[in-house]
PDB file of C-alpha atoms and ligand atoms in Angstrom:
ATOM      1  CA  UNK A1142      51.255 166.811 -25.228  1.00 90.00           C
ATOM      2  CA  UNK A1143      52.221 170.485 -25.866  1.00 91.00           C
ATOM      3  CA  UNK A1144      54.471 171.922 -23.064  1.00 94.00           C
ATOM      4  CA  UNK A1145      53.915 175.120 -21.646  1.00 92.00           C
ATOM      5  CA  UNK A1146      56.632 176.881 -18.996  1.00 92.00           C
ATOM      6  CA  UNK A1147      54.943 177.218 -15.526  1.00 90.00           C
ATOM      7  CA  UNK A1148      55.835 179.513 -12.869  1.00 88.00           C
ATOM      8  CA  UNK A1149      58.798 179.591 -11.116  1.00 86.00           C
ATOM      9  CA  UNK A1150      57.895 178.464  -7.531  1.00 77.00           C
ATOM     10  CA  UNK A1151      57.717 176.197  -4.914  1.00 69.00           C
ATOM     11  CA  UNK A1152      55.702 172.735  -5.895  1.00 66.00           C
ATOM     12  CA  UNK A1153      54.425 170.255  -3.776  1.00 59.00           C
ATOM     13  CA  UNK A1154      56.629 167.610  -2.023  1.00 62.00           C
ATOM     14  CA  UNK A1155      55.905 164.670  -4.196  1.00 66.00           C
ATOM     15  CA  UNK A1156      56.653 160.673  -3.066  1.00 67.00           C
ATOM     16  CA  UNK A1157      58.817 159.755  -5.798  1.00 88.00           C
ATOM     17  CA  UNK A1158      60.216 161.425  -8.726  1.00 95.00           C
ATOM     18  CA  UNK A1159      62.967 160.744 -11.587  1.00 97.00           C
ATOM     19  CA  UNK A1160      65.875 162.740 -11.467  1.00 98.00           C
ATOM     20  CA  UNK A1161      68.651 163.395 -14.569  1.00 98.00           C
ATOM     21  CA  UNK A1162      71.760 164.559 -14.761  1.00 98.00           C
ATOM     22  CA  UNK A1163      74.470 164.973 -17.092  1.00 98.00           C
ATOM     23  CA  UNK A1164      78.455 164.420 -16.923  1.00 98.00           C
ATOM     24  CA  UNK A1165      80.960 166.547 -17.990  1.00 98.00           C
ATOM     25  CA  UNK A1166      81.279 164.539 -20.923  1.00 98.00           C
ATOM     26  CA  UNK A1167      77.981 164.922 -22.026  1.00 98.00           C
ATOM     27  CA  UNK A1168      76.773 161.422 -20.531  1.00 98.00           C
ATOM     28  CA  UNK A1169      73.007 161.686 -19.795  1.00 98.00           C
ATOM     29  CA  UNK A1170      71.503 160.349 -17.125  1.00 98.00           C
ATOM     30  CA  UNK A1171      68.417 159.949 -14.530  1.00 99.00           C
ATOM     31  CA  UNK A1172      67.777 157.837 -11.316  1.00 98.00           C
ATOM     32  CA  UNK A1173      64.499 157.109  -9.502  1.00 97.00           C
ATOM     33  CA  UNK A1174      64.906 159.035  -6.174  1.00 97.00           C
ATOM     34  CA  UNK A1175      62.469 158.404  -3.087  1.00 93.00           C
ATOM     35  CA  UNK A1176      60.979 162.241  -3.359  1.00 91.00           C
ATOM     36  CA  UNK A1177      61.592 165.507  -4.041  1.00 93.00           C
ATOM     37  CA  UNK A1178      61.197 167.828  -1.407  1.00 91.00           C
ATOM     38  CA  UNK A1179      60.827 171.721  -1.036  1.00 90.00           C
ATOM     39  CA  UNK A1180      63.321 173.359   0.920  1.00 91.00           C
ATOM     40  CA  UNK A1181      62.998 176.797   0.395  1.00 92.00           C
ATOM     41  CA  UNK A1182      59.998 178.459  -1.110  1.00 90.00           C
ATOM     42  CA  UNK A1183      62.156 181.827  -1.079  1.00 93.00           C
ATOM     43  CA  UNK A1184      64.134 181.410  -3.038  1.00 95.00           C
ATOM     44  CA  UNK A1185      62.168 178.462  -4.942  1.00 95.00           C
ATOM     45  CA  UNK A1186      64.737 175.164  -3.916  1.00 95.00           C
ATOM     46  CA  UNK A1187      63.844 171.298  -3.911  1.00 95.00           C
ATOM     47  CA  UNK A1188      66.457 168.684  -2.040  1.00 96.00           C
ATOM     48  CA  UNK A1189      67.193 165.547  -3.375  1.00 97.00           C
ATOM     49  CA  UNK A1190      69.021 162.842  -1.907  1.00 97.00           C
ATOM     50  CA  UNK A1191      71.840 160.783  -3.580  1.00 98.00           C
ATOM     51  CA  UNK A1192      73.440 157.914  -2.083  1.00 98.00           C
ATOM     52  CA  UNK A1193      76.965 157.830  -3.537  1.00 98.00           C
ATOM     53  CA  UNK A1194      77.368 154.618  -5.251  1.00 98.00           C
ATOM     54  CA  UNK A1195      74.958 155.393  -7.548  1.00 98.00           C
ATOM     55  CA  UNK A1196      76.133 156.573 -11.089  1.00 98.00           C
ATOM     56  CA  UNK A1197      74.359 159.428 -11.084  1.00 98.00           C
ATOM     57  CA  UNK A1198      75.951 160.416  -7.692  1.00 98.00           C
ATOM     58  CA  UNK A1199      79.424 161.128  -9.833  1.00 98.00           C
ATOM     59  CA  UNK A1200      77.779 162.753 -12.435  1.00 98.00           C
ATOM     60  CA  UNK A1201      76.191 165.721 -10.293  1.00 98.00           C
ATOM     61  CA  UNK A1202      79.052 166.023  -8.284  1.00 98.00           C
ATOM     62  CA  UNK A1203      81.063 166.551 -11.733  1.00 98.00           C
ATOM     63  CA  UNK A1204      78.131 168.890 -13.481  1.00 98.00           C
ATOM     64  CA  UNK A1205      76.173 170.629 -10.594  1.00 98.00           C
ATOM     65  CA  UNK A1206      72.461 170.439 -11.654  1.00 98.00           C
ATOM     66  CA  UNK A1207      70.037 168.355 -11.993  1.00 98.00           C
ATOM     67  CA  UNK A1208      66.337 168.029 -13.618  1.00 98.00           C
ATOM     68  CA  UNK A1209      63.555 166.495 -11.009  1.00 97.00           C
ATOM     69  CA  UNK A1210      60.991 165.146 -13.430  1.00 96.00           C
ATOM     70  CA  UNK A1211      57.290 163.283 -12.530  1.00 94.00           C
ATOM     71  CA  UNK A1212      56.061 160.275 -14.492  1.00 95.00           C
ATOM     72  CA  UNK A1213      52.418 159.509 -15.128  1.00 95.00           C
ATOM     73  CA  UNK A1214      50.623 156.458 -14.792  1.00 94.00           C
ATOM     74  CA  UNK A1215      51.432 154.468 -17.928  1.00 95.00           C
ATOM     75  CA  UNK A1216      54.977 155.143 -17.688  1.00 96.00           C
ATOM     76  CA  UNK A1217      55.745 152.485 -14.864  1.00 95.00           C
ATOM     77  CA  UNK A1218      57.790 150.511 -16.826  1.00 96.00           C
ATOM     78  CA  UNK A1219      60.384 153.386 -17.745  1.00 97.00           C
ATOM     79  CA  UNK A1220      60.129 153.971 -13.718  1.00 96.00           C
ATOM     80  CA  UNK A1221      61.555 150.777 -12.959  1.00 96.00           C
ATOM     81  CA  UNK A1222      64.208 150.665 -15.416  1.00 98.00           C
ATOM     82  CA  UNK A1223      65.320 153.993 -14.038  1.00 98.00           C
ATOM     83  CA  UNK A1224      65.230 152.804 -10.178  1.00 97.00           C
ATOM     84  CA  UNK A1225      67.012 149.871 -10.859  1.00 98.00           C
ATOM     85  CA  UNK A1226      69.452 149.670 -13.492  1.00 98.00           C
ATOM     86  CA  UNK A1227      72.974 151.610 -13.591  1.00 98.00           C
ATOM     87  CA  UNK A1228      74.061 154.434 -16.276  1.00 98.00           C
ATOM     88  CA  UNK A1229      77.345 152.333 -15.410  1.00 98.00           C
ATOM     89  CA  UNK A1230      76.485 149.765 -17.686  1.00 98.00           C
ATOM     90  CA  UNK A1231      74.710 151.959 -20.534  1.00 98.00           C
ATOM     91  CA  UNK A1232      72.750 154.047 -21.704  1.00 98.00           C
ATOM     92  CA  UNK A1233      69.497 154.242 -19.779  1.00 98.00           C
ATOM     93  CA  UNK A1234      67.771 156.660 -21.827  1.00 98.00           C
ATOM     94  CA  UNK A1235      68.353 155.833 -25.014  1.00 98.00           C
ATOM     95  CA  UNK A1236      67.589 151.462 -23.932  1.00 98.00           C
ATOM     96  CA  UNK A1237      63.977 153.263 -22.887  1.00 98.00           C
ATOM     97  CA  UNK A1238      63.507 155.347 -26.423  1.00 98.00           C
ATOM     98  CA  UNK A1239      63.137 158.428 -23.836  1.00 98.00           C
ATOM     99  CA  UNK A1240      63.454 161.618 -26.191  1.00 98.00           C
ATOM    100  CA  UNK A1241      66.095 163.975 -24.289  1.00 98.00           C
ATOM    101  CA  UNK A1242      66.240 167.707 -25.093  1.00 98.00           C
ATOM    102  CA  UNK A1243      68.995 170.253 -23.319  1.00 98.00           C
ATOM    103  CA  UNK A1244      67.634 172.167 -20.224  1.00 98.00           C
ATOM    104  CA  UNK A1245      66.653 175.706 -21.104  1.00 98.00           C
ATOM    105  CA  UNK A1246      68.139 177.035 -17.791  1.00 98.00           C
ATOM    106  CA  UNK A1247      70.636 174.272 -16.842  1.00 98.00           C
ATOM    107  CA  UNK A1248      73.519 171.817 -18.645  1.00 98.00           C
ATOM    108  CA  UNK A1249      71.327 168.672 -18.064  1.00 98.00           C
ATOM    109  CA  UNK A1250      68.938 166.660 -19.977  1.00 98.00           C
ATOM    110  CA  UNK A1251      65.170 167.203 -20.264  1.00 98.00           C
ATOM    111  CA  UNK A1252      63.173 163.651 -20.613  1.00 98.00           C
ATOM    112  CA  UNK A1253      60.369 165.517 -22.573  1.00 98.00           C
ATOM    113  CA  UNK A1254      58.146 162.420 -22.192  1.00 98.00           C
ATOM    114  CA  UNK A1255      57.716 162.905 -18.657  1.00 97.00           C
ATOM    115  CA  UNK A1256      55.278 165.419 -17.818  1.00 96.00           C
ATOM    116  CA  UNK A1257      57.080 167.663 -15.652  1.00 95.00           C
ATOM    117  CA  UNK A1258      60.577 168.728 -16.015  1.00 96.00           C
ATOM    118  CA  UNK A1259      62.048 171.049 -12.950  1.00 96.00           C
ATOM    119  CA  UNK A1260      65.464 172.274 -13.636  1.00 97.00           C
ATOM    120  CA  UNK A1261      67.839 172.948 -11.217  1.00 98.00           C
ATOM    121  CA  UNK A1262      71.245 174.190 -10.360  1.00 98.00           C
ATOM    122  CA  UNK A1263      73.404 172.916  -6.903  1.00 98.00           C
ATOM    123  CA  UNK A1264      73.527 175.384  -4.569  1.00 98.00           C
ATOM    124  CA  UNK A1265      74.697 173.220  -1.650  1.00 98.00           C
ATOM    125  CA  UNK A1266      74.933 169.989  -0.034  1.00 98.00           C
ATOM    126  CA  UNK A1267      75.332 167.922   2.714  1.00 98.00           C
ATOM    127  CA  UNK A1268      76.222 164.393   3.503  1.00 97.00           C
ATOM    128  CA  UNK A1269      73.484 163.336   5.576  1.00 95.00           C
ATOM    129  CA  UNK A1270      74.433 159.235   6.399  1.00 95.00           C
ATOM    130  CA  UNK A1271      73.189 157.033   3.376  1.00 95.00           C
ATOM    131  CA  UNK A1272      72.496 159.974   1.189  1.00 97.00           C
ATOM    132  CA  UNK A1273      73.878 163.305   0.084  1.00 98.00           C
ATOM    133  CA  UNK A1274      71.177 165.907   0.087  1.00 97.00           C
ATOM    134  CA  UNK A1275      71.562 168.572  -2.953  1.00 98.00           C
ATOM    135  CA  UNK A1276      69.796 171.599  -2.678  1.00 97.00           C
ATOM    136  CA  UNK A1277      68.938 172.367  -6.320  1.00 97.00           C
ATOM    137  CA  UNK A1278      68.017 176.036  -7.034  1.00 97.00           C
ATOM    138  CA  UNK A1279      64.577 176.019  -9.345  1.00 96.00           C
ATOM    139  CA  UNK A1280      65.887 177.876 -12.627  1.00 97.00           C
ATOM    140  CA  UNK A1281      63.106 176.660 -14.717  1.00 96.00           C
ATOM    141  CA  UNK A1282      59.887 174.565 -14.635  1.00 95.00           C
ATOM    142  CA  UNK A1283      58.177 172.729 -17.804  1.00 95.00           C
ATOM    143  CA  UNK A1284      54.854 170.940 -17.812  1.00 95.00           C
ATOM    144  CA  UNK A1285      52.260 169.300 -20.160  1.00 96.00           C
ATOM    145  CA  UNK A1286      49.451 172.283 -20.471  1.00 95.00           C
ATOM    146  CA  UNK A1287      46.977 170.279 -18.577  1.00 93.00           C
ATOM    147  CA  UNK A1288      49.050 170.056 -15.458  1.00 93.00           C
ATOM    148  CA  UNK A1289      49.161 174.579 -15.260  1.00 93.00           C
ATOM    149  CA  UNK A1290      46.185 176.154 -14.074  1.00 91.00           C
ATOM    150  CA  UNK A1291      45.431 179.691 -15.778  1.00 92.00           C
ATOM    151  CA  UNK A1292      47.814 181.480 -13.494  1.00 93.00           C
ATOM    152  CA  UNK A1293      50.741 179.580 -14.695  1.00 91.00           C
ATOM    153  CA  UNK A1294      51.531 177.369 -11.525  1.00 90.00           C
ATOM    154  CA  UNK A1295      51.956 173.891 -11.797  1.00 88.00           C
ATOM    155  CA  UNK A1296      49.196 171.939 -10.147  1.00 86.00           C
ATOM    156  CA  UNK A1297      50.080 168.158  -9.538  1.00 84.00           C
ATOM    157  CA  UNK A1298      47.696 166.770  -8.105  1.00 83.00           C
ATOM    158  CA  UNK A1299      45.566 167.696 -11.621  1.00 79.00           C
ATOM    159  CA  UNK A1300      47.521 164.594 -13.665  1.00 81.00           C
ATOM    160  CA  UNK A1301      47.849 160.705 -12.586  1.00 89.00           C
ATOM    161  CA  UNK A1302      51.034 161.296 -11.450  1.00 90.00           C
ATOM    162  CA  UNK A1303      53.053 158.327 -10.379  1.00 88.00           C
ATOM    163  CA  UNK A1304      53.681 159.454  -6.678  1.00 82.00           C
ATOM    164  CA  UNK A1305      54.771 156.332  -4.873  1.00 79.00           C
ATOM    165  CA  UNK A1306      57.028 153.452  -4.807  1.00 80.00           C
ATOM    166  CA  UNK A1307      55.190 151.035  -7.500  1.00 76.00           C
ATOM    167  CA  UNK A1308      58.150 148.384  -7.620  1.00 81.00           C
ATOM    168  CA  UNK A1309      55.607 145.816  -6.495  1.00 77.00           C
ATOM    169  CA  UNK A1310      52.702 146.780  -9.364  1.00 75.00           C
TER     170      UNK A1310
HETATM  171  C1  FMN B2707      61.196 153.716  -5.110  1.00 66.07           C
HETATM  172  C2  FMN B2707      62.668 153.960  -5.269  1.00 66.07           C
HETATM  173  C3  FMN B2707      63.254 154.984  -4.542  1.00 66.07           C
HETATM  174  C4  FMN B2707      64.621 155.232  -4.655  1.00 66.07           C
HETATM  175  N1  FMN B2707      65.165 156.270  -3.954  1.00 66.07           N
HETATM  176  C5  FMN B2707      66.474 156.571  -4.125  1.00 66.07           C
HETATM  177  C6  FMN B2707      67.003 157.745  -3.522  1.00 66.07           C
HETATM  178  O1  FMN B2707      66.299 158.534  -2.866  1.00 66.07           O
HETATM  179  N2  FMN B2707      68.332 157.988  -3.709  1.00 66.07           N
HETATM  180  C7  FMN B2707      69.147 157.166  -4.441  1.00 66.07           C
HETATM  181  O2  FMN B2707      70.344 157.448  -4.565  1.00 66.07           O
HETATM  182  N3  FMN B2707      68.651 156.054  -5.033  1.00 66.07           N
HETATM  183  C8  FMN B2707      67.343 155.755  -4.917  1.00 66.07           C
HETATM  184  N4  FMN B2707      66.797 154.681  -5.549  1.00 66.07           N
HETATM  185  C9  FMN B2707      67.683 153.748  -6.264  1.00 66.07           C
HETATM  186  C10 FMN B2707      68.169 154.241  -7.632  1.00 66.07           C
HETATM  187  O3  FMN B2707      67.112 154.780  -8.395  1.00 66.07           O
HETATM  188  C11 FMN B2707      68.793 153.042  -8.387  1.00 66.07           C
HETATM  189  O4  FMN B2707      69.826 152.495  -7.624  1.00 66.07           O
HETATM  190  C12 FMN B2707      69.264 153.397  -9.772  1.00 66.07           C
HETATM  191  O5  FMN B2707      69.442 152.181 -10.479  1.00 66.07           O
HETATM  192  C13 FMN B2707      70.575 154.183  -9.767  1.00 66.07           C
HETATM  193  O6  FMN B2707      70.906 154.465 -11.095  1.00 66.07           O
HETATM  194  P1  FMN B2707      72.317 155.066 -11.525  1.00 66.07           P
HETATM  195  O7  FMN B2707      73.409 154.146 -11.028  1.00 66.07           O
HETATM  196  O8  FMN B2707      72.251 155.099 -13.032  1.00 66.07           O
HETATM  197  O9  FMN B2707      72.434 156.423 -10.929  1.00 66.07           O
HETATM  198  C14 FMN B2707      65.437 154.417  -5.483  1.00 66.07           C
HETATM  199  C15 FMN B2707      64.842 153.406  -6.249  1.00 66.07           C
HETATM  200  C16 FMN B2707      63.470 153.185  -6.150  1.00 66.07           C
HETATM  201  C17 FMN B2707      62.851 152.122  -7.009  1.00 66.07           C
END
């Protein structure tokens, strides 16, 4: 589906999204994170948390940004793969056929089969037990057309978003 670029602005907390990164080498990435949250609507930030043993973990913390993406129903099995394999033993996106573009606004891949795409630079952290939170500034938000109402803000409850954990499906 065409994309269209949506307003920069808060969005919704959502239950579960995908999150990608890239290393400094130009390794792309993306984990399954338990949500995305908003943490600032002023300026527009979302907070994601990492726990450090996770690949992706070393590749934020070596490239600050990061792209929070949403997967529709349909796309489960890319989901899973995401949640619970490592980039430590490969290349996630390319085993999955995902096609990867550069961020417009950030140094991190876009998955442009997902249908929202929320790039984001690191404006802080902290380590909060388990996880690290990043606060990711919103630089730039893409979408498939039918998820941006005429005033150019995303609206997600409008697709069949994948919202919560669907290990079990
Ligand atoms: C429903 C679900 C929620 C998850 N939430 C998080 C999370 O919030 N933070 C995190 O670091 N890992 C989370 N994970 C685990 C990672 O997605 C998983 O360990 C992944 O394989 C790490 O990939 P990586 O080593 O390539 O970074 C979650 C997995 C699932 C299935």
């Amino acid at each position: 589906m065409a994309k269209k670029s949506a307003q920069i602005r808060p969005f919704m907390p959502s239950a579960s999204a995908i999150v990608s990164c890239r290393g400094k080498d130009g390794f792309n990435n993306a984990l399954v994170v338990g949500f995305a949250c908003n943490c600032s609507y002023d300026p527009p930030m979302v907070m994601v948390g990492i726990v450090p043993s996770r690949h992706s973990y070393s590749l934020v913390k070596e490239n600050p940004c990061f792209v929070v993406h949403f997967a529709r129903e349909g796309q489960e099995e890319a989901w899973k793969y995401l949640g619970s394999e490592s980039g430590r033993d490969g290349d996630k996106l390319a085993h999955l056929g995902l096609t990867v573009e550069d961020g417009t606004a950030v140094n991190a891949p876009v998955i442009t089969d997902f249908p929202v795409a929320v790039e984001c630079t690191v404006v802080d952290s902290i380590m909060t037990g388990s996880h690290e939170m990043f606060v990711g500034k919103i630089e730039a938000i893409h979408a498939d057309e039918d998820l941006i109402d005429d005033e150019g803000k995303l609206d997600l409850s409008a697709g069949n978003l994948i919202r919560g954990d669907i290990r079990k499906r």
